[in-house]
PDB file of C-alpha atoms in Angstrom:
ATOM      1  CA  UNK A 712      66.348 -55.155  11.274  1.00 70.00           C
ATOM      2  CA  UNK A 713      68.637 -52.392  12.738  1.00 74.00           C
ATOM      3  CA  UNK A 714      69.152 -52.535  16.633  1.00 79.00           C
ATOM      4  CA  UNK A 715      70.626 -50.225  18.738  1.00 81.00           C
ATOM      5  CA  UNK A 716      70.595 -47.487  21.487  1.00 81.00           C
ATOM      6  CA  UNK A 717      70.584 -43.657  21.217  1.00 73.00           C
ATOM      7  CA  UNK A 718      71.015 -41.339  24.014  1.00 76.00           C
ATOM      8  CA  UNK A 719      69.173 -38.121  23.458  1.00 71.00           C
ATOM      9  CA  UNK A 720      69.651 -35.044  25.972  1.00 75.00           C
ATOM     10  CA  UNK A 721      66.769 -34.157  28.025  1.00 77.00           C
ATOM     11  CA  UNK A 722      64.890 -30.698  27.291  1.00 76.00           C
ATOM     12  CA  UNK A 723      62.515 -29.169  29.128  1.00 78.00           C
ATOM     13  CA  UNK A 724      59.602 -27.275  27.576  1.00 80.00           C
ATOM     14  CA  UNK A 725      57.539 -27.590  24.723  1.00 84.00           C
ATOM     15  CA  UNK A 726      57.945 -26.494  20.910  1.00 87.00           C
ATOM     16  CA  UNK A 727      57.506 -23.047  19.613  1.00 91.00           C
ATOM     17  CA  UNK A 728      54.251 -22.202  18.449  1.00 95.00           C
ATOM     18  CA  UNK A 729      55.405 -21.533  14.973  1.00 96.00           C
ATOM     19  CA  UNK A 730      57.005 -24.865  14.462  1.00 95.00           C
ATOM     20  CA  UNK A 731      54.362 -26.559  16.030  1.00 95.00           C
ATOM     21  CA  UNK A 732      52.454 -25.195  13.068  1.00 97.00           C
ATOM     22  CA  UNK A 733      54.479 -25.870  10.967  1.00 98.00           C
ATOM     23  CA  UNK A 734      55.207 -29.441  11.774  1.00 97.00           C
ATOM     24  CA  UNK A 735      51.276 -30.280  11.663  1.00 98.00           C
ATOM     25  CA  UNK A 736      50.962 -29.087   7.896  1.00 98.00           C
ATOM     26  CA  UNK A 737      54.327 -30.961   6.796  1.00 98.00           C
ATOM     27  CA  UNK A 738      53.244 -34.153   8.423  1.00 98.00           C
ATOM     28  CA  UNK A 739      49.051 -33.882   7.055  1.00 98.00           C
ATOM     29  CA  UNK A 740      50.874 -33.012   3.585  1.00 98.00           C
ATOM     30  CA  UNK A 741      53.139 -36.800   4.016  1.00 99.00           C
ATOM     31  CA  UNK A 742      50.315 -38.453   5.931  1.00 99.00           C
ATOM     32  CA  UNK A 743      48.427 -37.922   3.177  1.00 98.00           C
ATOM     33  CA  UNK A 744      50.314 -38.472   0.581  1.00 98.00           C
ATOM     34  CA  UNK A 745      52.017 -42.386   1.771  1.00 98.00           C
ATOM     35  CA  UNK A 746      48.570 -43.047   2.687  1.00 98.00           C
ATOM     36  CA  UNK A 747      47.323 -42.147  -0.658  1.00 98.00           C
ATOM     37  CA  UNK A 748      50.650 -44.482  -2.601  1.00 98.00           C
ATOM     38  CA  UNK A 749      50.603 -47.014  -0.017  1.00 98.00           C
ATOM     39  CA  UNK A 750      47.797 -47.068   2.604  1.00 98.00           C
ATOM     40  CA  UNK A 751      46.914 -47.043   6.231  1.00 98.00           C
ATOM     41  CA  UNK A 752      48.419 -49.947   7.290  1.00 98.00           C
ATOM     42  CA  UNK A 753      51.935 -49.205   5.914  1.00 98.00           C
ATOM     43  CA  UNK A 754      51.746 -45.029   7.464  1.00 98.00           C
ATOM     44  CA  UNK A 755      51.247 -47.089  10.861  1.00 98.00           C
ATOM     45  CA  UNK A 756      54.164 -49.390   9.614  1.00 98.00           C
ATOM     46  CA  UNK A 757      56.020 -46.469   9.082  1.00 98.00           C
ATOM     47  CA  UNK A 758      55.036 -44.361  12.326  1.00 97.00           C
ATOM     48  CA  UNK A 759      55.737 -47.320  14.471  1.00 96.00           C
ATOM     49  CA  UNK A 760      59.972 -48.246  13.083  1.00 95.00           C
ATOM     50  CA  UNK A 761      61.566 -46.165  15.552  1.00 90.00           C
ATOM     51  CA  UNK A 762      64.179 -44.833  13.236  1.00 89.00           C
ATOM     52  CA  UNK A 763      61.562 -43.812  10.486  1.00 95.00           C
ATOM     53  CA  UNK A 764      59.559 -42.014  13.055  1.00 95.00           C
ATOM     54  CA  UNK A 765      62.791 -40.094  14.404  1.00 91.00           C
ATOM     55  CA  UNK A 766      63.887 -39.690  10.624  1.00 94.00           C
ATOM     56  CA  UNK A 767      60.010 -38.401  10.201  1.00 97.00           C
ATOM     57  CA  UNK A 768      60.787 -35.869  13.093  1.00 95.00           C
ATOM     58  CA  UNK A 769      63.096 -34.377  11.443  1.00 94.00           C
ATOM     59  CA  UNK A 770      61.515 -33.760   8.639  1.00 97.00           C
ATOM     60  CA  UNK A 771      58.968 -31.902  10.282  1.00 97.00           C
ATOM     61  CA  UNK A 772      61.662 -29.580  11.552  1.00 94.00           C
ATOM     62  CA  UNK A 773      62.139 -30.558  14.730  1.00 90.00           C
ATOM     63  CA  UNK A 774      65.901 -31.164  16.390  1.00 79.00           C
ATOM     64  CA  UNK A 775      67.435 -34.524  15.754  1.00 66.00           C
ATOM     65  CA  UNK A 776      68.513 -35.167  19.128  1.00 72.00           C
ATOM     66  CA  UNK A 777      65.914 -33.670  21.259  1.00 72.00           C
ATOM     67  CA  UNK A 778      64.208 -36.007  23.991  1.00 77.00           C
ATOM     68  CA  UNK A 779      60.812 -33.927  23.150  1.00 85.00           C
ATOM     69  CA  UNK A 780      60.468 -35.713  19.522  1.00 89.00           C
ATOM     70  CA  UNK A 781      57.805 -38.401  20.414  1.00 90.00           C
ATOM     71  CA  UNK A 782      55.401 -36.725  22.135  1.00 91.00           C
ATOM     72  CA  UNK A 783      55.850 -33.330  19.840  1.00 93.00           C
ATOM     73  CA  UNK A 784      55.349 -35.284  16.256  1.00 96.00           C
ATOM     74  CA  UNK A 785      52.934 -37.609  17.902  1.00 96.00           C
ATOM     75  CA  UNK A 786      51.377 -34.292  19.103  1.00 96.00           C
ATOM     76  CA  UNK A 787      51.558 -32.770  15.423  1.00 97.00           C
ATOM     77  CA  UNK A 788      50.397 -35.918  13.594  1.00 98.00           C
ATOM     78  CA  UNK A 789      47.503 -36.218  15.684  1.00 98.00           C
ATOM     79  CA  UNK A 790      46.274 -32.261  15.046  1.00 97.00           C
ATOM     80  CA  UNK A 791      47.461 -32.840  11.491  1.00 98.00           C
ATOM     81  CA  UNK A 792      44.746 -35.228  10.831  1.00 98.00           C
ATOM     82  CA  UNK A 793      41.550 -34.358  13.045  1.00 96.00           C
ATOM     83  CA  UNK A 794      38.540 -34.590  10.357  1.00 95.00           C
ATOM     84  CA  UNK A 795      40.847 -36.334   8.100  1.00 97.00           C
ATOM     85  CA  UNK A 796      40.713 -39.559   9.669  1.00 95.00           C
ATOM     86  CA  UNK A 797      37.592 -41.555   7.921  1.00 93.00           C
ATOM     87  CA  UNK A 798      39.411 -40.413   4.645  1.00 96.00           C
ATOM     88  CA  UNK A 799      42.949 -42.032   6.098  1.00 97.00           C
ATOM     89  CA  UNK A 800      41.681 -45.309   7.414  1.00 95.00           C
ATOM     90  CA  UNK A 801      43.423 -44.556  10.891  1.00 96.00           C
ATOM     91  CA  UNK A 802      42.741 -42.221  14.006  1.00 96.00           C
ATOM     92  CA  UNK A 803      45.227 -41.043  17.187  1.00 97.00           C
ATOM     93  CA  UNK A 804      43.867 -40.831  20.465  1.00 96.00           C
ATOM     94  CA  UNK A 805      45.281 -39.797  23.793  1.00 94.00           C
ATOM     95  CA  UNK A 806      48.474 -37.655  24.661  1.00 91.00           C
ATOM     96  CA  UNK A 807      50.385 -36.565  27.775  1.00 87.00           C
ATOM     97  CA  UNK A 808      49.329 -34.887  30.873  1.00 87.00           C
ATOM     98  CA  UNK A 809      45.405 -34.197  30.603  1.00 90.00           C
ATOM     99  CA  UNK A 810      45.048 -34.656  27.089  1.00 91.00           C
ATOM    100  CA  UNK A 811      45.289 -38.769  28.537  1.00 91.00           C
ATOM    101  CA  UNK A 812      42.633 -38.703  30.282  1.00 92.00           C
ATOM    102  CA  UNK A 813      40.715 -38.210  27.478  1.00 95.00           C
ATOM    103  CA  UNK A 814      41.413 -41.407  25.462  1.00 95.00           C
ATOM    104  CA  UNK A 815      38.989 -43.680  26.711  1.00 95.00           C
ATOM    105  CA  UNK A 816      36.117 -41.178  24.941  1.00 96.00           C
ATOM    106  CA  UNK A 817      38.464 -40.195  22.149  1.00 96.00           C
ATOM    107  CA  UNK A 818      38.141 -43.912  21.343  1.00 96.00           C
ATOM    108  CA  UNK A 819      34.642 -43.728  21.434  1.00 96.00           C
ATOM    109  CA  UNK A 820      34.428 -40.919  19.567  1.00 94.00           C
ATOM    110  CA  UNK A 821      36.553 -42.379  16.727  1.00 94.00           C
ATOM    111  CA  UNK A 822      34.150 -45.443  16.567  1.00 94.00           C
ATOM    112  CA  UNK A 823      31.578 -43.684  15.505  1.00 93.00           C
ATOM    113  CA  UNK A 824      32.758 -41.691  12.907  1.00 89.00           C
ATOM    114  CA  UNK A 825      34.201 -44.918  11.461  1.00 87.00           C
ATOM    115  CA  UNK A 826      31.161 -46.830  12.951  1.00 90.00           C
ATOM    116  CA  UNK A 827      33.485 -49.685  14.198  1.00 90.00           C
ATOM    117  CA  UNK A 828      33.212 -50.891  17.580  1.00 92.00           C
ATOM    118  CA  UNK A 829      36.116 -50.290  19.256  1.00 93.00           C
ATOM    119  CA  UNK A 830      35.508 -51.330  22.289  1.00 93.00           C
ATOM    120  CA  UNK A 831      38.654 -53.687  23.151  1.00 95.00           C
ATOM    121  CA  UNK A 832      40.703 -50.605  22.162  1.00 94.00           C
ATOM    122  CA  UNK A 833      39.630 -48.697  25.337  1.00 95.00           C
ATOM    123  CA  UNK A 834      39.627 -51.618  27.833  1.00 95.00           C
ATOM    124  CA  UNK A 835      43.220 -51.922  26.249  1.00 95.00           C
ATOM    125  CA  UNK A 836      43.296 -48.248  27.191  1.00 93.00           C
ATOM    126  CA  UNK A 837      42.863 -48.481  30.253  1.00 92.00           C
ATOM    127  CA  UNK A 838      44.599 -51.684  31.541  1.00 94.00           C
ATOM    128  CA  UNK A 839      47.578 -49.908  29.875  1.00 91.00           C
ATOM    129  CA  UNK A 840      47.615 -46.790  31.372  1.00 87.00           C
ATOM    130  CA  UNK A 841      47.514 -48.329  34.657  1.00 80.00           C
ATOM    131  CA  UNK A 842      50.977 -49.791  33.857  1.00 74.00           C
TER     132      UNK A 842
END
């Protein structure tokens, strides 16, 4: 395993509308695909290495050293795959701001279109975003 530190600038802002765009059908294109090769569990592999993920970034277009990359691709991926996510084996829920307050009943929401009880996942939810 690599280890390491990177020190990324901090912007302010939020991505263009036309990358945004464009990020969300790059990253429902390789969502799609690696889950389709390799399956869920190895896409949340993938999404969860911190170098893939900033590698993944940019990919999608956005700017290798910008502080704004995890929130922005987490941003895209989750748009990138609403109504897509029985098919993929794997939701996201939540964001930043007041797009978080919304987890608990995106959770919810999620279990029953994969009519799984999910339960833990928003007690989990919620002790964590008490943190």
């Amino acid at each position: 395993m690599k280890t390491g530190t990177m020190n990324l600038p901090l912007h302010g802002g939020k991505a263009p509308y036309w990358l945004f765009t464009r990020m969300k059908n790059l990253s429902r294109e390789i969502i799609s695909l690696v889950v389709s090769e390799y399956g869920a569990a190895e896409m949340l592999k993938k999404l969860s290495d911190p170098l893939w993920f900033q590698a993944f970034g940019c990919v999608l277009g956005f700017d290798w050293h910008s502080s704004g990359v995890t929130t922005t691709v987490c941003g895209a991926v989750k748009e990138s795959i609403k109504g897509l996510e029985k098919d993929l084996g794997f939701f996201v829920a939540g964001g930043k701001g007041r797009t978080s307050r919304k987890t608990p009943q995106e959770i919810e929401n999620a279990a029953d279109t994969m009519g799984m009880d999910f339960s833990n996942l928003v007690y989990s939810s919620k002790i964590v975003a008490k943190v």
